[in-house]
PDB file of C-alpha atoms in Angstrom:
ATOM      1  CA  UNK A   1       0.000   0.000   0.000  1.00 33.00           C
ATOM      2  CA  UNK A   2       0.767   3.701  -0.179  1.00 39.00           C
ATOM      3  CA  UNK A   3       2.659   5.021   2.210  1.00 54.00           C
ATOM      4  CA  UNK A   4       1.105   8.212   2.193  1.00 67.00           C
ATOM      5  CA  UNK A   5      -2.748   7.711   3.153  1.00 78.00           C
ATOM      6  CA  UNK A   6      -5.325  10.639   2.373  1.00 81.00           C
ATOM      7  CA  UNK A   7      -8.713  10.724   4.302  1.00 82.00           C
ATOM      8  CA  UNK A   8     -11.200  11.292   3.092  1.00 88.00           C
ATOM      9  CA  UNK A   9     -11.270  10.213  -0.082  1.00 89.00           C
ATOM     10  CA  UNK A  10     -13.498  12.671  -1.212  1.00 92.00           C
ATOM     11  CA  UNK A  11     -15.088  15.624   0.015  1.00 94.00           C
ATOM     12  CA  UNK A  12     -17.510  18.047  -1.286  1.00 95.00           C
ATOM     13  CA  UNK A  13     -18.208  21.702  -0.025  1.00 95.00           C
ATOM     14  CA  UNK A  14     -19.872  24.710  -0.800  1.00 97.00           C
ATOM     15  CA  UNK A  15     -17.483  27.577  -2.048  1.00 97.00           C
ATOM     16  CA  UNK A  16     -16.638  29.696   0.746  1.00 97.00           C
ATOM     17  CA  UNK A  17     -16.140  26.813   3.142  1.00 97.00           C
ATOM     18  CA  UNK A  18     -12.956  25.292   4.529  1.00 97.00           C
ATOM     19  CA  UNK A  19     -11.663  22.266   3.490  1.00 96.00           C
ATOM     20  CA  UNK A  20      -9.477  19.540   5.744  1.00 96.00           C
ATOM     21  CA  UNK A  21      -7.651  16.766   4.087  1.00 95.00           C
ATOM     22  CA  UNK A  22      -5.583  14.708   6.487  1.00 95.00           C
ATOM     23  CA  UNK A  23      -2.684  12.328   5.534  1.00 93.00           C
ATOM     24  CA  UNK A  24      -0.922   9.375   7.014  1.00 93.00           C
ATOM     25  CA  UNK A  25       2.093   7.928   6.910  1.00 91.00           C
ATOM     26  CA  UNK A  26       4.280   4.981   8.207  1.00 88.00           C
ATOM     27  CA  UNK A  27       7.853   5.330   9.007  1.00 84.00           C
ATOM     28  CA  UNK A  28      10.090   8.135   9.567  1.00 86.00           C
ATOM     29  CA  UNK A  29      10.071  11.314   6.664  1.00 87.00           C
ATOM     30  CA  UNK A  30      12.811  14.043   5.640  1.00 85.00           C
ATOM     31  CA  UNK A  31       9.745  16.315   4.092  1.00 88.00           C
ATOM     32  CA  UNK A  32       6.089  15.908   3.627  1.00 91.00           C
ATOM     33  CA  UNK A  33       4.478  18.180   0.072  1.00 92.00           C
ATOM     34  CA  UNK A  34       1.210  18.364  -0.978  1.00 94.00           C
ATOM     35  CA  UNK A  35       0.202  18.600  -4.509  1.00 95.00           C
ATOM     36  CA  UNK A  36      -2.883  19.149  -6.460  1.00 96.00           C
ATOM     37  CA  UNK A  37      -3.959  17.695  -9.649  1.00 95.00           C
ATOM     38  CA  UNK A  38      -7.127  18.905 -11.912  1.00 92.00           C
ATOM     39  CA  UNK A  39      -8.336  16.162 -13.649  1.00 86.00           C
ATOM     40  CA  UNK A  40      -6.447  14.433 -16.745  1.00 80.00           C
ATOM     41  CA  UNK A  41      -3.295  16.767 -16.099  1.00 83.00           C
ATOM     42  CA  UNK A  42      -0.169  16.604 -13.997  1.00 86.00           C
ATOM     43  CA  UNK A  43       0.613  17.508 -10.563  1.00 92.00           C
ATOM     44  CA  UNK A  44       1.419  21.025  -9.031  1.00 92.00           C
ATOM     45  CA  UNK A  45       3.280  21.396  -5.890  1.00 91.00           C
ATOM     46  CA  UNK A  46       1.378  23.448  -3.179  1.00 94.00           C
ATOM     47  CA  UNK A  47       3.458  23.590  -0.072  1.00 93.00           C
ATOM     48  CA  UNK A  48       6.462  21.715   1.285  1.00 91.00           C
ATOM     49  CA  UNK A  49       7.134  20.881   4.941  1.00 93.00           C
ATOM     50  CA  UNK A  50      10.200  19.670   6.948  1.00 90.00           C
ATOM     51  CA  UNK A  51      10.155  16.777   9.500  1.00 90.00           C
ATOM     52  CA  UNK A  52      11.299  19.659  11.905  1.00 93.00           C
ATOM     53  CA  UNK A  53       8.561  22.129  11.292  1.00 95.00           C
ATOM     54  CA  UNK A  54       5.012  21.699  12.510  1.00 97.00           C
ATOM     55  CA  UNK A  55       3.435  24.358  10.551  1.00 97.00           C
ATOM     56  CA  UNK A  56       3.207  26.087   7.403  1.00 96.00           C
ATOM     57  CA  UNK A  57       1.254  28.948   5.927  1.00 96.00           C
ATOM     58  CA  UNK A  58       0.892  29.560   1.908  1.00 94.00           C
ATOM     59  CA  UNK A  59      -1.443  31.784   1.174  1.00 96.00           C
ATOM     60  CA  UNK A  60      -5.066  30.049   1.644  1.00 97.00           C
ATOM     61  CA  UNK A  61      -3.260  26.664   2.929  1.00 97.00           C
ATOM     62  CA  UNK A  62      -2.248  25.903   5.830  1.00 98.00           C
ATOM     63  CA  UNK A  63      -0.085  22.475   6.421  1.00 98.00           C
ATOM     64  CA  UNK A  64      -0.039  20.706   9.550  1.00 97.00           C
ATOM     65  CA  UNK A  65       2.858  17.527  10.838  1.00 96.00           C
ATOM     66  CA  UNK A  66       2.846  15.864  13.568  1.00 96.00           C
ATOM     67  CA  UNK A  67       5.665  13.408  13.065  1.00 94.00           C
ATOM     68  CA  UNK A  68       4.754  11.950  16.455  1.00 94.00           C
ATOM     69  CA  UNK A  69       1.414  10.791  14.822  1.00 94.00           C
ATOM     70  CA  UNK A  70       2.921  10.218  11.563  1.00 94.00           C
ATOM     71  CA  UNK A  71       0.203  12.745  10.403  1.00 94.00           C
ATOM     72  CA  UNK A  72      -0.486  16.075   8.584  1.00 95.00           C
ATOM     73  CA  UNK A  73      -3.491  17.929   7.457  1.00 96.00           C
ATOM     74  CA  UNK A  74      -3.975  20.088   4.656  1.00 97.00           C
ATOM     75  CA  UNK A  75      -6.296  23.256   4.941  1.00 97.00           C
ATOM     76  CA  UNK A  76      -7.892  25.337   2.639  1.00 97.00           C
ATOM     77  CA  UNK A  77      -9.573  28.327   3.496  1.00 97.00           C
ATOM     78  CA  UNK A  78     -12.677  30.511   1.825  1.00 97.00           C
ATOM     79  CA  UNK A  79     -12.528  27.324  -0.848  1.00 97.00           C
ATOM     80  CA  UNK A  80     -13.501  28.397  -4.532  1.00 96.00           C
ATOM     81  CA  UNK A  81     -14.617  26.987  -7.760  1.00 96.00           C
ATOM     82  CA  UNK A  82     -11.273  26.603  -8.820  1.00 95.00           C
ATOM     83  CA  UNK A  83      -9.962  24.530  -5.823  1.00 97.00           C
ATOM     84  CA  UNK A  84     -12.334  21.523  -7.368  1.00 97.00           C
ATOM     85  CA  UNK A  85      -9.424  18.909  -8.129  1.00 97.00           C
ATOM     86  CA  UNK A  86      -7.682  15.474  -6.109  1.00 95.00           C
ATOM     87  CA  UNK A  87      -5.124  16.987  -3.071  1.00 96.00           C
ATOM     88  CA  UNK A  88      -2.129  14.380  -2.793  1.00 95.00           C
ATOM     89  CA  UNK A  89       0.419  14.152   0.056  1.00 94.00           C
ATOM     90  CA  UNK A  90       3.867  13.109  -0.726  1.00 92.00           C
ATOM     91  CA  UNK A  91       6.338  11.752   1.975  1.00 89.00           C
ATOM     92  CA  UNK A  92      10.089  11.361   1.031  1.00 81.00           C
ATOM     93  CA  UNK A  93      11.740   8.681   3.494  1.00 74.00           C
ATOM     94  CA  UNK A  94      15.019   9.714   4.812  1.00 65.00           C
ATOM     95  CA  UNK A  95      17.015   8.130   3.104  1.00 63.00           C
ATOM     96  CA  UNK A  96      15.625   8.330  -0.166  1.00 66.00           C
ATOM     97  CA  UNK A  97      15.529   9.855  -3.266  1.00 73.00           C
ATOM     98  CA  UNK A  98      11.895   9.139  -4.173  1.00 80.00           C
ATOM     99  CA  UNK A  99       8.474  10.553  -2.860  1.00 84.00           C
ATOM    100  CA  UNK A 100       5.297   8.249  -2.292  1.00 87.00           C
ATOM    101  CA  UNK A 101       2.487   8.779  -2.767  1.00 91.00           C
ATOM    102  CA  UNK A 102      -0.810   7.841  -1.354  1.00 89.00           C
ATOM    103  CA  UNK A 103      -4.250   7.932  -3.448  1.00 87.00           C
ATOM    104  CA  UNK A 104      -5.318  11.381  -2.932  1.00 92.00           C
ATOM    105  CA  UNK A 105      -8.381  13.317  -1.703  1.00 94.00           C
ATOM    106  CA  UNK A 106     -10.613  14.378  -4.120  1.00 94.00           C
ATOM    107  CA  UNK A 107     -12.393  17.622  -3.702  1.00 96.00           C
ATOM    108  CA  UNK A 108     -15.321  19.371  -4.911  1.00 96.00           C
ATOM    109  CA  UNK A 109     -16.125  22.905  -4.536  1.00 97.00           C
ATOM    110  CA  UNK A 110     -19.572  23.754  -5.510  1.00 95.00           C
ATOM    111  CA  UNK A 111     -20.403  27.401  -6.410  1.00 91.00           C
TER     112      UNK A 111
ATOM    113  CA  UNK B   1       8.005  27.719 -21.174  1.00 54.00           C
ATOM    114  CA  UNK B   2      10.497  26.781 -18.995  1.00 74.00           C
ATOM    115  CA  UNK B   3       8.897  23.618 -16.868  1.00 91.00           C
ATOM    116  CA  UNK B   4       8.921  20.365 -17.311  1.00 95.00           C
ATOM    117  CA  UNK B   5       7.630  18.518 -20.716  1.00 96.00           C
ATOM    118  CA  UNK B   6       7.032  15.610 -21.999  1.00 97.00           C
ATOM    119  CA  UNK B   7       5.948  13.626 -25.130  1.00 97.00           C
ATOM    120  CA  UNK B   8       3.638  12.593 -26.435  1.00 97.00           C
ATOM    121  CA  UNK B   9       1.199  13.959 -24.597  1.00 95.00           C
ATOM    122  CA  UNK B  10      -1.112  10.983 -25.751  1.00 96.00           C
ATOM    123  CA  UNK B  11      -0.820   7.346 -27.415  1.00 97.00           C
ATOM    124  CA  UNK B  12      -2.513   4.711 -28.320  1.00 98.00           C
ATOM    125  CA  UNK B  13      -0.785   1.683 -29.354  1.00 97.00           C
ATOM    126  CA  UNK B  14      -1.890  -1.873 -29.649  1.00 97.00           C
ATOM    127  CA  UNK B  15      -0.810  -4.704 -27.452  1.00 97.00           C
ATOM    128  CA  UNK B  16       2.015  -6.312 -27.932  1.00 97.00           C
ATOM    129  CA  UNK B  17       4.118  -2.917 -30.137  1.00 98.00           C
ATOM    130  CA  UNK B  18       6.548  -0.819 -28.212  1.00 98.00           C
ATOM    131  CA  UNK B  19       6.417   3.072 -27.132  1.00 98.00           C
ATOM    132  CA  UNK B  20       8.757   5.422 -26.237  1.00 98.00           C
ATOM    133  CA  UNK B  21       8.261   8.121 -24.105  1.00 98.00           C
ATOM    134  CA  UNK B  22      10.530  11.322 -23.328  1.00 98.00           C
ATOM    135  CA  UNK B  23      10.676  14.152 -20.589  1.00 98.00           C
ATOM    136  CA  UNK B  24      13.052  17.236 -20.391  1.00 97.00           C
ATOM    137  CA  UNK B  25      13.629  18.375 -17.060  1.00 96.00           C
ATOM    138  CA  UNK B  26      13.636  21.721 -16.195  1.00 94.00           C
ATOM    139  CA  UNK B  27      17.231  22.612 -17.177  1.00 91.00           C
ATOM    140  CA  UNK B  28      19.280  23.003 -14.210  1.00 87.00           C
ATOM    141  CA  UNK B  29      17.529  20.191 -12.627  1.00 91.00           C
ATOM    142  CA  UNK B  30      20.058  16.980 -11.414  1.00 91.00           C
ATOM    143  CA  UNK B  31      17.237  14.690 -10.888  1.00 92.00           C
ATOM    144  CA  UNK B  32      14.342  13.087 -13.196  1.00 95.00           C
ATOM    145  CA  UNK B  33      11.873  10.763 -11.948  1.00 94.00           C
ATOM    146  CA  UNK B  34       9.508   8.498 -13.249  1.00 96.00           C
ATOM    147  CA  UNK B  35       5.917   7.698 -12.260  1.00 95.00           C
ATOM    148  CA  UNK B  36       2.950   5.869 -13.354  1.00 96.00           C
ATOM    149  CA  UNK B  37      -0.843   6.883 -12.393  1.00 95.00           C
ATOM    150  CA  UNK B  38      -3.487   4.892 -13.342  1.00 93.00           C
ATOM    151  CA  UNK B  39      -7.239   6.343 -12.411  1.00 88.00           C
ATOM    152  CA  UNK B  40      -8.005   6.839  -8.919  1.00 87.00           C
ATOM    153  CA  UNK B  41      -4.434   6.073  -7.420  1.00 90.00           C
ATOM    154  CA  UNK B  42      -1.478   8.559  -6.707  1.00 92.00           C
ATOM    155  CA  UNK B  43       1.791   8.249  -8.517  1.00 93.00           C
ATOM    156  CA  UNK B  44       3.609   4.825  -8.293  1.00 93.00           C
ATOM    157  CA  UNK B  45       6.966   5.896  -8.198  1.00 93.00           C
ATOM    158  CA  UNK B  46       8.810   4.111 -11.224  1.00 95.00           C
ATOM    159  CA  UNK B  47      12.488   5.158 -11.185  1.00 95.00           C
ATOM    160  CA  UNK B  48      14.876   8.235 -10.745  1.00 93.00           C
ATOM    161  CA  UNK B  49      18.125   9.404 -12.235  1.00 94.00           C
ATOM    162  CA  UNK B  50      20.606  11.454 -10.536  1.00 91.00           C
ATOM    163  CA  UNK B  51      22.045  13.225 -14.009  1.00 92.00           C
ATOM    164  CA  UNK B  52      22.859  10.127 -15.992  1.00 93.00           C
ATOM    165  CA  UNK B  53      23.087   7.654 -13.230  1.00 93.00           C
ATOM    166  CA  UNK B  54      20.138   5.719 -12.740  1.00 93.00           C
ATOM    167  CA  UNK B  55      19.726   5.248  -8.302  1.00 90.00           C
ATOM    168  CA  UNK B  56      16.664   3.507  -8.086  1.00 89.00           C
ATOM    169  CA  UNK B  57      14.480   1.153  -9.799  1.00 90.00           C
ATOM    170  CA  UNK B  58      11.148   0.521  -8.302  1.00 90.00           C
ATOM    171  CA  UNK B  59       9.882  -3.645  -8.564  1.00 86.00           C
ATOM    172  CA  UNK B  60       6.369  -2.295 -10.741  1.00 79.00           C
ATOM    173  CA  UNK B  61       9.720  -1.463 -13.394  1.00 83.00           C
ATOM    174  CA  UNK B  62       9.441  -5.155 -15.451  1.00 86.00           C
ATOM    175  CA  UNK B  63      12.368  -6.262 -17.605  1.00 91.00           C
ATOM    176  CA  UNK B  64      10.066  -4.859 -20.166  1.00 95.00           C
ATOM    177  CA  UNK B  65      10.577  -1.062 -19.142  1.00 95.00           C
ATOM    178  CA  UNK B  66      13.385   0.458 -19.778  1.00 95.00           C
ATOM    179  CA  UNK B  67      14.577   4.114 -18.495  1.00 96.00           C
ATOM    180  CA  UNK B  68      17.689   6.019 -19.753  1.00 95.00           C
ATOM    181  CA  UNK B  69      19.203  10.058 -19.925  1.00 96.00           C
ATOM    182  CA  UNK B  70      22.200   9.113 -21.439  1.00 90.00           C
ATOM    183  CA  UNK B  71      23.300  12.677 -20.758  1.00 87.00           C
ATOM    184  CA  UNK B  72      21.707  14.320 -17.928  1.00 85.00           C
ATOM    185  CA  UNK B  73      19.133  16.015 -19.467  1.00 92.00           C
ATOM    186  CA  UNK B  74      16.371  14.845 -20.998  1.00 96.00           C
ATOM    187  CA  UNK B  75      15.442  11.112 -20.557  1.00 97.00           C
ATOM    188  CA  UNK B  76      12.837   8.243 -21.970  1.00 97.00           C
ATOM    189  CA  UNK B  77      10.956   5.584 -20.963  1.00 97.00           C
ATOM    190  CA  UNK B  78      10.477   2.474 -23.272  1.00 97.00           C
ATOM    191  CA  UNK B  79       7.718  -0.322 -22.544  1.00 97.00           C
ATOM    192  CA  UNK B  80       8.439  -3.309 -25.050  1.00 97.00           C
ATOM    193  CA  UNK B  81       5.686  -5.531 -26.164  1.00 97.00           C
ATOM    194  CA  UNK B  82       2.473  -3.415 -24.074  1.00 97.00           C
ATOM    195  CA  UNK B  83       0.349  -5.305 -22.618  1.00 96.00           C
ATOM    196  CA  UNK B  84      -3.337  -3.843 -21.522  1.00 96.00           C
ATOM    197  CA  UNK B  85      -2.067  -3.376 -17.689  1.00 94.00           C
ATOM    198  CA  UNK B  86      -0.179  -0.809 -18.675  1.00 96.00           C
ATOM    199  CA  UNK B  87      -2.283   1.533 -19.888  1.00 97.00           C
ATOM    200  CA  UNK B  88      -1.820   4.761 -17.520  1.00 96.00           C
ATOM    201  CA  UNK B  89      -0.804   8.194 -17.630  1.00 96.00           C
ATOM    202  CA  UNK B  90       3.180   8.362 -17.595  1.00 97.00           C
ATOM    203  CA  UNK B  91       4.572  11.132 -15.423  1.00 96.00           C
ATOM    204  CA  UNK B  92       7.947  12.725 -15.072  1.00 96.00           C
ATOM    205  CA  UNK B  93       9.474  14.981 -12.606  1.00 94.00           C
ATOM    206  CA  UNK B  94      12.848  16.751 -11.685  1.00 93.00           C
ATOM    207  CA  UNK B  95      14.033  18.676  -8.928  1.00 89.00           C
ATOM    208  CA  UNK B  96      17.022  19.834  -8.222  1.00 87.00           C
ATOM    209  CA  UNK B  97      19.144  18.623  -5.031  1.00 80.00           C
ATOM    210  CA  UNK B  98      22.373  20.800  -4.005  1.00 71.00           C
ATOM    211  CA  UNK B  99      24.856  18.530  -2.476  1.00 62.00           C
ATOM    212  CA  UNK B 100      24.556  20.842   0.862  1.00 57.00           C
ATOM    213  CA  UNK B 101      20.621  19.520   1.355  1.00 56.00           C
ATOM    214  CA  UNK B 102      18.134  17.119   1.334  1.00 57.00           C
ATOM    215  CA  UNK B 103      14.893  19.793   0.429  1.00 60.00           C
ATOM    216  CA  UNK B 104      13.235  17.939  -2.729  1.00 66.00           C
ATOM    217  CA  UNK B 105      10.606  19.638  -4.131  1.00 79.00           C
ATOM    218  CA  UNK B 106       9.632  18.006  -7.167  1.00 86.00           C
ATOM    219  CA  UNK B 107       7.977  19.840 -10.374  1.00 89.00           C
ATOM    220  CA  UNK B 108       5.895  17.592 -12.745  1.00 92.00           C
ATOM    221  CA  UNK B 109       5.276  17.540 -16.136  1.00 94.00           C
ATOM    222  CA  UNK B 110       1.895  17.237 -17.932  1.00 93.00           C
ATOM    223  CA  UNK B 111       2.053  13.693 -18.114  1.00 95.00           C
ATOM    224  CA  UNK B 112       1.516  10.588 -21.357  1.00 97.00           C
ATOM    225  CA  UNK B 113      -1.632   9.050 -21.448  1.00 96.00           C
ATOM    226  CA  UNK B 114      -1.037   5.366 -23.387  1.00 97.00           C
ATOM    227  CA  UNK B 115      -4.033   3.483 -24.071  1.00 97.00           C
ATOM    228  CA  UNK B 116      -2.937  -0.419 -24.548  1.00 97.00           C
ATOM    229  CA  UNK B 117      -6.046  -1.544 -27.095  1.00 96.00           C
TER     230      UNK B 117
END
């Protein structure tokens, strides 16, 4: 399985609402990075965060880790239209070079 | 444009031909990776080079793929003799890694669909 584990799978939400993705993982992580992905194209990084920080603002996100729960959370705020595509989490494993991902969260934003 | 591309953007082939694929990293990128996504799952990580030097080969990489960047730059995936499994959209990456860090962030390309009919 993935070791990156999104929940929930999918979401749905009216525009102007907040939107929480969480993410799992298994064993220990240099970085965690979300991504997005609209549908049928490829992925665009959103936000990056270290295995020391606990977290991270980017405009309307806000990224979460708790590397004691092997966890993070994603949050959007004052969600639009446009946010309507699947949210990924990455981890990279110390010592590698690769990220993994898990399956994603898919979200819908309804105007 | 100066991201990451990759070509085709789309093929179909039938079972049993061969395909090439081919990505060019962003240019001052050291690393390339390679990923496969089939509908509803995240990116199964595939392989990665570090310029030429392929580190890593993932087990879902069959005697039947076959990556290469002979110098650095741009690189290509081959799949001999498709079979209908591996029909998926074909994603590269690259980042670049300076030998003082470990920060990775990865920038993706649009992606090849292959259809296996």
């Amino acid at each position: 399985s993935q070791q990156g584990e999104e929940d929930p799978q999918a979401l749905s939400i009216q525009e102007g609402e907040n939107a929480t993705m969480n993410c799992s993982y298994k064993t220990s992580i240099n970085n965690l990075q979300w991504y997005r992905q609209n549908s049928g194209r490829g992925l665009v990084h959103l936000i990056l965060i270290r295995s020391n920080e606990r977290e991270k603002h980017s405009g309307r996100l806000r990224v979460t880790l708790d590397t004691s729960k092997k966890s993070s959370s994603l949050l959007i705020t004052a969600s639009r239209a446009a946010d309507t595509a699947s949210y990924f989490c990455a981890t990279k494993d110390t010592n590698a070079g690769k990220s993994t991902f898990g399956d994603g969260t898919t979200l819908t934003v309804k105007p | 444009d100066t991201g990451v591309s990759q070509d085709p953007r789309h093929k179909i082939t039938k079972r049993g031909q061969n395909v090439t694929f081919r990505c060019d990293p962003i240019s001052e990128h050291n690393r390339l990776y390679w990923y496969r996504q089939t509908l509803g799952q995240g990116p199964e990580f595939l392989t990665y080079f570090q310029n030429e030097a392929q580190l890593e080969k993932s087990r879902l990489l069959s005697d039947r793929f076959s990556a290469e960047r002979p110098k650095g730059s741009f690189s290509t995936l081959e799949i001999q003799r498709t079979e209908q499994g591996d029909s998926a959209m074909y994603l590269c990456a690259s980042s670049l890694v300076p030998t003082s860090g470990s920060v990775n962030e990865q920038f993706f390309g649009p992606g090849t669909r292959l259809t296996v009919l």
